[in-house]
XYZ file of C-alpha atoms in Angstrom:
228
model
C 0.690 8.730 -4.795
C 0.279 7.953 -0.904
C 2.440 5.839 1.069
C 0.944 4.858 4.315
C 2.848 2.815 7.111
C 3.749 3.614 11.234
C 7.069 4.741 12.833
C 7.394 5.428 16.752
C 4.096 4.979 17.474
C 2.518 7.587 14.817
C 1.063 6.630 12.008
C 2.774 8.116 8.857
C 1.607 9.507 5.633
C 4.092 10.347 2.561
C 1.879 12.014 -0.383
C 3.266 13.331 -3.642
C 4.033 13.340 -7.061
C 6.453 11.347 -8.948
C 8.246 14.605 -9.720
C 9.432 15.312 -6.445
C 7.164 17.240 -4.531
C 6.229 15.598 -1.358
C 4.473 16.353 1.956
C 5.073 14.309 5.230
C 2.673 14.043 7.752
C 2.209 11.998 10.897
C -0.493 11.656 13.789
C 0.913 10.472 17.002
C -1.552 7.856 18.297
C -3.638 9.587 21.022
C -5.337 11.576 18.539
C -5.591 8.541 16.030
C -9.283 7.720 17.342
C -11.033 11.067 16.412
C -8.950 11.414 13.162
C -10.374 7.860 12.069
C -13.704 9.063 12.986
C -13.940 12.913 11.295
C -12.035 11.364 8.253
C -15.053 8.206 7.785
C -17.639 11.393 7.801
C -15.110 13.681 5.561
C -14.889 10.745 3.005
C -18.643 10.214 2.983
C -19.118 14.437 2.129
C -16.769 14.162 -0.509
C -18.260 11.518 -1.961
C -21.276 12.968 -2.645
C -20.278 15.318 -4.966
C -16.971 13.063 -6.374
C -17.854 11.408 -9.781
C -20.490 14.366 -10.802
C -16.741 16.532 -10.385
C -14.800 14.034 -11.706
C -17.019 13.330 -15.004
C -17.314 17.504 -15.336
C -13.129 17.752 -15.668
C -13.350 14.361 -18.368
C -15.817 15.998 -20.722
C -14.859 19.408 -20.151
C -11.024 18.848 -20.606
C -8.765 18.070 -23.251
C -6.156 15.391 -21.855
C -3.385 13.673 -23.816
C -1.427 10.573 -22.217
C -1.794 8.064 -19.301
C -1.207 10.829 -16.938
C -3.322 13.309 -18.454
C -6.816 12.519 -16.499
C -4.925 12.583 -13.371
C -2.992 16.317 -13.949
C -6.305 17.869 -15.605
C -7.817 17.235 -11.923
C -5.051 18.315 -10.286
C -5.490 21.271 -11.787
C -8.506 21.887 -11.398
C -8.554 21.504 -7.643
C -6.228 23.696 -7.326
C -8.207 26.156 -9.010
C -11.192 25.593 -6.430
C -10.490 28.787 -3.731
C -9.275 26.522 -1.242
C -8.670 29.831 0.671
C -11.552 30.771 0.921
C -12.527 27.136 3.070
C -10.101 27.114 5.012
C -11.004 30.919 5.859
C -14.193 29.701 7.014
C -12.857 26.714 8.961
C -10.843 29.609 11.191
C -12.631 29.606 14.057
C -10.106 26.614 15.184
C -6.943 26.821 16.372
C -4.385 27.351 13.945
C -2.238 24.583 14.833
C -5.152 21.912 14.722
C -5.529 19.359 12.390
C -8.535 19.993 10.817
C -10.417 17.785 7.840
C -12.105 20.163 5.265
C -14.331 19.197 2.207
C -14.797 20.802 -0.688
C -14.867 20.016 -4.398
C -15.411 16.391 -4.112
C -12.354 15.826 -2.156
C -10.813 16.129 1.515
C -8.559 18.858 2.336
C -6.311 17.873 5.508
C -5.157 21.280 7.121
C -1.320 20.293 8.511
C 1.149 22.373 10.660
C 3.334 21.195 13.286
C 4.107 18.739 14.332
C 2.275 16.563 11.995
C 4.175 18.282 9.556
C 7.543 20.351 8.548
C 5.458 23.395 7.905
C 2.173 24.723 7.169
C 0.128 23.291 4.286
C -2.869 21.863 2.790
C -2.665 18.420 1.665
C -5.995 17.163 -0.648
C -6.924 13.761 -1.299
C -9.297 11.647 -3.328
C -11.713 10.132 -1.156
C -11.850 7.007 -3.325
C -7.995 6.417 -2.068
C -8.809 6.657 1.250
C -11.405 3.875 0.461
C -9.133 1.738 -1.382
C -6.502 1.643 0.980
C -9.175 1.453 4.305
C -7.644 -1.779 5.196
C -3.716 -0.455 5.098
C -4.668 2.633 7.142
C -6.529 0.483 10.031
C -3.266 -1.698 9.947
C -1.038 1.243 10.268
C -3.089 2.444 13.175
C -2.930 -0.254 15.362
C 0.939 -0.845 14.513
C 1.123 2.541 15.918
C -0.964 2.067 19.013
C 1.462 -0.828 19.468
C 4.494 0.880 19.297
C 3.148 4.225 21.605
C 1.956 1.215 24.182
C 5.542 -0.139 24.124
C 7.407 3.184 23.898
C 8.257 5.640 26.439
C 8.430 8.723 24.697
C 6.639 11.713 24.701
C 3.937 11.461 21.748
C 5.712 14.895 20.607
C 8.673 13.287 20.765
C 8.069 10.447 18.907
C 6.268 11.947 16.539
C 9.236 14.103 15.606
C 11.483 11.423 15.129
C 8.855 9.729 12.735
C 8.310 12.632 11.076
C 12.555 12.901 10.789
C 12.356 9.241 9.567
C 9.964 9.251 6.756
C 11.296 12.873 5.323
C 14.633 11.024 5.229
C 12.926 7.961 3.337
C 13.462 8.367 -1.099
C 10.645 9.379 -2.996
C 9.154 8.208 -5.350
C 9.696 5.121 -3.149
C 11.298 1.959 -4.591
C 8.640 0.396 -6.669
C 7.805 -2.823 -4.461
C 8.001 -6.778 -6.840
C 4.411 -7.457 -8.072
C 3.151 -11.009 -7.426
C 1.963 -12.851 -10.614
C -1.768 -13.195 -11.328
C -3.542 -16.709 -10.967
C -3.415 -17.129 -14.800
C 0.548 -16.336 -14.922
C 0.818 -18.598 -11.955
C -1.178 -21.796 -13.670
C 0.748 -21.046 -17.118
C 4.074 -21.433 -15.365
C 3.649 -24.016 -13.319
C 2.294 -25.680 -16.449
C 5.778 -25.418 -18.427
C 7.249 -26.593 -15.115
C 5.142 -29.733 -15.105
C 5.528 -30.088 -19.024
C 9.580 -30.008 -18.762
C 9.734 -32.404 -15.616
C 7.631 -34.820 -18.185
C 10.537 -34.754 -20.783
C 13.028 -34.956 -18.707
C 11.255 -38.348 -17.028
C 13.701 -41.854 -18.026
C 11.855 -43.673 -20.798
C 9.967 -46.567 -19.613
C 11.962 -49.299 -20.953
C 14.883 -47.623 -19.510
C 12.834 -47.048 -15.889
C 11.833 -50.960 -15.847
C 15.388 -52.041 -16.666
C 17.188 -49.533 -13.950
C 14.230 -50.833 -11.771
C 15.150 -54.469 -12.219
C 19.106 -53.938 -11.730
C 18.276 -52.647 -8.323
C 16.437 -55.385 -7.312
C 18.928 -58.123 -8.835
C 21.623 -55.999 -6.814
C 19.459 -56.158 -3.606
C 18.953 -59.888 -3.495
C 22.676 -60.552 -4.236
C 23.351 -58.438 -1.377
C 21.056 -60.408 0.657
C 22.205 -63.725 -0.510
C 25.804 -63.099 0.319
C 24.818 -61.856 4.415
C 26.592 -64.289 6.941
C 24.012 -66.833 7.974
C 24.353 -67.889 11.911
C 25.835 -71.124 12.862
C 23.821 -73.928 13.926
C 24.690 -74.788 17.528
């Protein structure tokens, strides 16, 4: 599960498991621009290799239940000597935020202050794509906020990052609007019962024709001006 949004001027990132475990993260938006761009090109590797990993843990694992596709892969990733990448990707500076891929997936290397502590947060590329649109929202309702803030990016980015751990998880589940078909069918009943409830038409024409005989009486009995 990943929860994307913005909070003084960073964007923000909650990703987890319904179970409770949970990482935070946020990027303060001055280094928004070349995250964007190394995570397009760390999507794109990942991809490569994706479905021919994804269809090797289907047909090579035994699953049971809705959830049972989704904790088989898990699993397996974890399994993948991330070490060992990360290892390799040392030649940065520890504290960097660094975009690793490796099994068919992106690794985001996190320490502070993007995050509460050290750790390794992997995604599935396909999220990133289906939520493209959400994450390029988020980043320029950041760049908005750091424009109109005066903080310190550090700053502000520790009081997001103070916000969002505060936040519940799993969040609230959010009211899901009705399909087109739901939609039609109800307004359908709505039209249906307004029908019924309509005055018969004998009883329409008569109610009709008291209001006019009522009008012209009405009319007849206005004060007429006296001839001079």
């Amino acid at each position: 599960m990943l929860e994307i949004g913005a909070a003084h001027g960073s964007l923000t990132m909650r990703a987890g498991r319904d179970d409770g475990q949970l990482v935070c993260i946020v990027l303060p938006a001055p280094v928004l621009p070349s995250f964007m761009k190394n995570l397009g090109h760390a999507r794109l590797d990942a991809e490569e290799e994706y479905w021919s990993v994804i269809h090797h843990v289907t047909t090579s694992t035994p699953v049971s239940g809705p959830d049972g596709i989704p904790r088989a892969i898990e699993k397996w990733l974890l399994a993948q000597n991330w070490s060992k990448v990360l290892a390799a990707a040392a030649g940065d500076a520890p504290d960097s935020l660094a975009l690793i891929t490796h099994a068919g997936h992106i690794g985001l290397r996190l320490a502070p202050p993007y995050t509460t502590g050290r750790a390794l947060a992997i995604f599935d590329p396909m999220q990133f794509q289906r939520l493209e649109q959400s994450l390029l929202h988020a980043c320029r309702e950041a760049h908005e906020q750091a424009v109109n803030g005066t903080g310190h990016p550090l700053e502000t980015a520790a009081l997001a990052l103070r916000h969002i751990s505060s936040q519940p998880w799993p969040p609230p589940a959010q009211p899901t609007l009705p399909t087109q078909q739901e939609a039609a069918a109800f307004m359908q009943k709505r039209y249906e019962a307004s029908i019924w409830s309509l005055p018969t038409q004998p009883e329409a024409t008569k109610r009709r024709a008291e209001a006019s005989s009522t009008g012209r009486s009405k009319q007849d009995s206005l004060p007429t001006e006296a001839s001079a």
